[in-house]
Coordinates of C-alpha atoms in Angstrom, one line a residue:
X11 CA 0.0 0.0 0.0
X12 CA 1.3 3.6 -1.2
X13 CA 1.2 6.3 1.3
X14 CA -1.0 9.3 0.4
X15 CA 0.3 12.3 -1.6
X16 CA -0.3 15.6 0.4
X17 CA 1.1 19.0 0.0
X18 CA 2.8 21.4 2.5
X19 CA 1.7 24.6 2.3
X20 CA 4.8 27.5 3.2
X21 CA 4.0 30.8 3.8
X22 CA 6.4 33.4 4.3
X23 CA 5.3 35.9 7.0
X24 CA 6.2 39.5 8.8
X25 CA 3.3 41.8 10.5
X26 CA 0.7 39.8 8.7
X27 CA -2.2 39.7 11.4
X28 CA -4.8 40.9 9.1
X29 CA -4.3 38.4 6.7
X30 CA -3.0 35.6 8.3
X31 CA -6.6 34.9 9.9
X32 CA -7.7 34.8 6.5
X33 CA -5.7 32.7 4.6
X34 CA -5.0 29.9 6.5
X35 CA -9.2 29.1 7.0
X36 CA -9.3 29.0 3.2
X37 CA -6.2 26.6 2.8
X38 CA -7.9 24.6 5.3
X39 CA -11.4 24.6 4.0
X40 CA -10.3 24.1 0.3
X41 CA -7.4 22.0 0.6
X42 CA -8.6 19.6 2.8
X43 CA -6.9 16.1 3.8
X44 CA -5.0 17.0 0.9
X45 CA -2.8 19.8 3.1
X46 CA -0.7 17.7 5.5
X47 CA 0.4 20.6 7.0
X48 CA 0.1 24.9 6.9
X49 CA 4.4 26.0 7.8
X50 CA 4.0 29.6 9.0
X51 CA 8.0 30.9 8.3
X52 CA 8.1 33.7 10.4
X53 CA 10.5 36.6 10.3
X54 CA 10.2 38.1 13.8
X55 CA 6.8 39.8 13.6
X56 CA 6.1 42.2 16.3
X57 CA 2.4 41.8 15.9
X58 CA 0.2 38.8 16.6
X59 CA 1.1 37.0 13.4
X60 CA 2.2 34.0 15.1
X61 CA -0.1 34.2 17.6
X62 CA -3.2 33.9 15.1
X63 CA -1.7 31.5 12.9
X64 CA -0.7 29.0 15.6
X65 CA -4.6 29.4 16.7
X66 CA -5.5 28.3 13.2
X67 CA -3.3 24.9 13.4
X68 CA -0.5 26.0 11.5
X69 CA 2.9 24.8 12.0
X70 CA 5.4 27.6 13.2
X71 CA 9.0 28.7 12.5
X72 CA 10.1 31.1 13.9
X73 CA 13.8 33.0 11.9
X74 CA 15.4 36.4 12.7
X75 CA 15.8 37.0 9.0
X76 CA 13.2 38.3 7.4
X77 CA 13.8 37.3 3.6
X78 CA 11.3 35.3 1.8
X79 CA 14.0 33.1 -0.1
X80 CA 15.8 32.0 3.3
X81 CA 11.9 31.5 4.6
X82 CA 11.1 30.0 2.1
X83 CA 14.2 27.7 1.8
X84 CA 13.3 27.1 6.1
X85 CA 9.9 26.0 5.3
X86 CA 10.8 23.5 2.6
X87 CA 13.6 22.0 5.0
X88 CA 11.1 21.6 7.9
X89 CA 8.1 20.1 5.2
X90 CA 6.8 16.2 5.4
X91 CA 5.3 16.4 1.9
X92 CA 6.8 15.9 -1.1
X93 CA 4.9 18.5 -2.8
X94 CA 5.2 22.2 -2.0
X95 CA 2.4 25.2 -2.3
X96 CA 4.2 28.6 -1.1
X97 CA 2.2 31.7 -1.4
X98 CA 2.4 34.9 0.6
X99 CA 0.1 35.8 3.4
X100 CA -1.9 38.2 1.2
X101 CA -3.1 36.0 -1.3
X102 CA -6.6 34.3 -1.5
X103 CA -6.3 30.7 -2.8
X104 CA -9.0 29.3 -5.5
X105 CA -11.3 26.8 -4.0
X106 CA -9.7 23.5 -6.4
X107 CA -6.2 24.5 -5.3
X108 CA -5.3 21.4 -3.9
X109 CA -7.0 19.6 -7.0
X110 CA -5.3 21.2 -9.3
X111 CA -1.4 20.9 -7.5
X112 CA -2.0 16.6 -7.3
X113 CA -3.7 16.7 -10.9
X114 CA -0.5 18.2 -12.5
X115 CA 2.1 15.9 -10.2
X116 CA 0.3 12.7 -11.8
X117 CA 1.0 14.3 -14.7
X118 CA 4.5 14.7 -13.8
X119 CA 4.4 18.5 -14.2
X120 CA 6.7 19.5 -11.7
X121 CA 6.3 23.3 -11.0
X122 CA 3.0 25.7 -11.7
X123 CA 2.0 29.2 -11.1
X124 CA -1.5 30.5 -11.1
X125 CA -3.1 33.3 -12.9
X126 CA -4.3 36.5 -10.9
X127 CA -6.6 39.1 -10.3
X128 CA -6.7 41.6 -7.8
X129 CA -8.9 42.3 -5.1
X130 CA -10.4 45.5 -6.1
X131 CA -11.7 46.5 -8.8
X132 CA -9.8 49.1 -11.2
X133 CA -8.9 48.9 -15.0
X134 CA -5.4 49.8 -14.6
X135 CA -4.8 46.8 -12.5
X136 CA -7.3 44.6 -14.5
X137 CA -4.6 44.8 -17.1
X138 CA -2.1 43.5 -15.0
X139 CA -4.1 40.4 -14.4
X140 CA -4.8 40.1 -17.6
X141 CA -0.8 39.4 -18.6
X142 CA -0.6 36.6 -15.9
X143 CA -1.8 34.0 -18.1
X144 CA 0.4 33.8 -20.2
X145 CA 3.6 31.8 -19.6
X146 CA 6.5 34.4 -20.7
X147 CA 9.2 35.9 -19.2
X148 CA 7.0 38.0 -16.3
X149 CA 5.7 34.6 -14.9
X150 CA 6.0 33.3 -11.8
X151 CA 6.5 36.4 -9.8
X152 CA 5.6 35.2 -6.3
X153 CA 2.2 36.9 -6.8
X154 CA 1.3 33.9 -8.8
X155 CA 2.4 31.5 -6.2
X156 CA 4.2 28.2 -6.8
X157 CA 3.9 24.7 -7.0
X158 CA 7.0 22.8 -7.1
X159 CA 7.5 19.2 -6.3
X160 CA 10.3 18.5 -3.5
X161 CA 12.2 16.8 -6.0
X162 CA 12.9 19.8 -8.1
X163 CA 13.3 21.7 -5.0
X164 CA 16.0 20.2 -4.3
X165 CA 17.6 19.6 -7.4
X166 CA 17.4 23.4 -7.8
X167 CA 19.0 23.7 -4.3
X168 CA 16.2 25.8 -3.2
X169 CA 15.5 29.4 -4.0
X170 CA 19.1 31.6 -3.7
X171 CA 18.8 33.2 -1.0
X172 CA 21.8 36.0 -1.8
X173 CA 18.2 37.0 -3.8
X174 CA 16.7 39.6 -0.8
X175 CA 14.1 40.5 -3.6
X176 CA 13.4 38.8 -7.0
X177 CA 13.7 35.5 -5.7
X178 CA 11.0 34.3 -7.4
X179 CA 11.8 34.9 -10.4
X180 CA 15.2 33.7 -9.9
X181 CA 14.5 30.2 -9.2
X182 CA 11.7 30.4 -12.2
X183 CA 14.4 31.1 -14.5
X184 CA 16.0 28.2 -13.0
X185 CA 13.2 25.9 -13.6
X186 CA 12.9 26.4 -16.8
X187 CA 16.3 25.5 -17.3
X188 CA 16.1 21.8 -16.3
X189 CA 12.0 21.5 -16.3
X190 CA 8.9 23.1 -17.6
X191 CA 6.7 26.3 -15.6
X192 CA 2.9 26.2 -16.5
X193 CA 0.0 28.2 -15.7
X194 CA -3.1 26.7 -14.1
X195 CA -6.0 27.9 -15.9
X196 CA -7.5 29.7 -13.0
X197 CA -7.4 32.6 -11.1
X198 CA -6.5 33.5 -7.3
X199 CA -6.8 36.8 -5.6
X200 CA -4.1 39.0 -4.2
X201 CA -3.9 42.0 -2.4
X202 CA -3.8 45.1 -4.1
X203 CA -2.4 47.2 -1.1
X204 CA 1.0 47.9 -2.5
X205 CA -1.1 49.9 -5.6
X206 CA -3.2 51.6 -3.0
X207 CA 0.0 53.3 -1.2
X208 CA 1.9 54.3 -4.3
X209 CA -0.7 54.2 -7.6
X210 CA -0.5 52.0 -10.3
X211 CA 2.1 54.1 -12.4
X212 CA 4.8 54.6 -9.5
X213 CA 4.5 50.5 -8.6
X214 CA 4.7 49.7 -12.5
X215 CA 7.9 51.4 -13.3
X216 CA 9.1 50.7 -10.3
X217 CA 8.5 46.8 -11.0
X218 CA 9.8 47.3 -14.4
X219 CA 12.9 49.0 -13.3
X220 CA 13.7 46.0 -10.8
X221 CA 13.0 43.2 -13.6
X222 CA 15.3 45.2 -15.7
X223 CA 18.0 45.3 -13.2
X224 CA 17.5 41.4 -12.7
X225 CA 17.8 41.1 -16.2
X226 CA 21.1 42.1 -16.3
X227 CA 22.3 40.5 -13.1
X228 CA 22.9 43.6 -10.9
X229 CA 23.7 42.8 -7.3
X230 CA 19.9 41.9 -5.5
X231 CA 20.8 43.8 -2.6
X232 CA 20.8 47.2 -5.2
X233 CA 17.6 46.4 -6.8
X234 CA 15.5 45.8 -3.1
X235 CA 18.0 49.4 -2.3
X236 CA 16.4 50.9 -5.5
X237 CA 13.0 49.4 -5.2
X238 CA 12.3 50.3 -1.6
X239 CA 13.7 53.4 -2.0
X240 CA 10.7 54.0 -4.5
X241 CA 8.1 52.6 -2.9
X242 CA 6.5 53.1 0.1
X243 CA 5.3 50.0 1.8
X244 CA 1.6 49.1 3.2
X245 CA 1.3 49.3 6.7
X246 CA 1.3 46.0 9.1

């Protein structure tokens, strides 16, 4: 008798009370007995993060260093699954999430990203969403979440965490070096808070500005410089 294929779902967290005691109630009413287990990575929140998300069932780990590829990297090395969901604390999985991860792992797709769409409603930002389905070089920005079997995890060594921003992208471009990235046909919802501080132009050059400087390999600890030099960040 085989064991049962379940997923671990990682979630990268700092100040994320408010959406914390969302997410995690979603995972769990979606995913099911298909989620073995909800890793909470925590980077030394000062709020009740932690707190709300250990109320919820979720494993904890706690770090002092907040950077999503080293919490990342934490949360795969403490997982019992051999299939990995991570997606940040702002982001509201679709209902056949946990469907849709097994369905492509019996295929032997290795690694997937979702589409999105944000969770208000402007034009501006409907065009962004609207650029997420397709599979090109702006894909799999950790917006769109991944799913990556532990076996290419580890192949790929993890994400690199000399990466404090762009991470995600990093270890895409790595994937598609030695496997395939697709795009589940459906949508999730993330958090347009980061548009609401700055406005849609100021976070879209910005954005563009960092890819750019990723493209050409400049050091990651000048882009996240550049970037948050640019942008001023949501409160938590």
């Amino acid at each position: 008798m085989t064991s049962k294929v379940t997923i671990s779902v990682i979630i990268p967290t700092y100040n994320e009370e408010e959406n914390i005691k969302g997410v995690i109630p979603l995972i769990s009413k979606f995913g099911g007995d298909k989620i073995s287990e909800v890793l909470v990575v925590d980077g030394g929140s000062i709020d009740k993060t932690v707190e709300i998300a250990k109320s919820f069932g979720a494993k904890i780990i706690r770090t002092k260093k907040a950077s999503r590829a080293h919490q990342l990297n934490i949360g795969a090395q403490n997982a019992k699954s051999d299939i990995f969901y991570f997606m940040h604390a702002d982001i509201q999985p679709v209902p056949q999430f946990s469907t849709d991860i097994l369905e492509y792992y019996f295929l032997g797709k290795e690694a997937a990203c979702y589409r999105y769409v944000f969770d208000k409603d402007n034009f501006l930002l409907k065009i962004n969403s609207f650029f997420t389905r397709f599979n090109g070089i702006f894909a799999g920005g950790g917006d769109q979440t991944l799913y990556i079997t532990r076996n290419l995890f580890e192949k790929l060594k993890g994400f690199d965490e000399e990466y404090v921003i762009m991470e995600d992208f990093e270890i895409v471009k790595r994937i598609r070096k030695v496997s395939k990235l697709y795009v589940f046909p459906r949508n999730i919802k993330v958090s347009a808070r980061k548009y609401e501080y700055n406005g849609w132009l100021k976070v879209q050059i910005t954005n563009l500005l960092a890819f750019l400087l990723f493209s050409i390999n400049s050091k990651p600890e000048s882009i996240k410089s550049i970037y948050c030099s640019l942008l001023n960040q949501p409160k938590k």
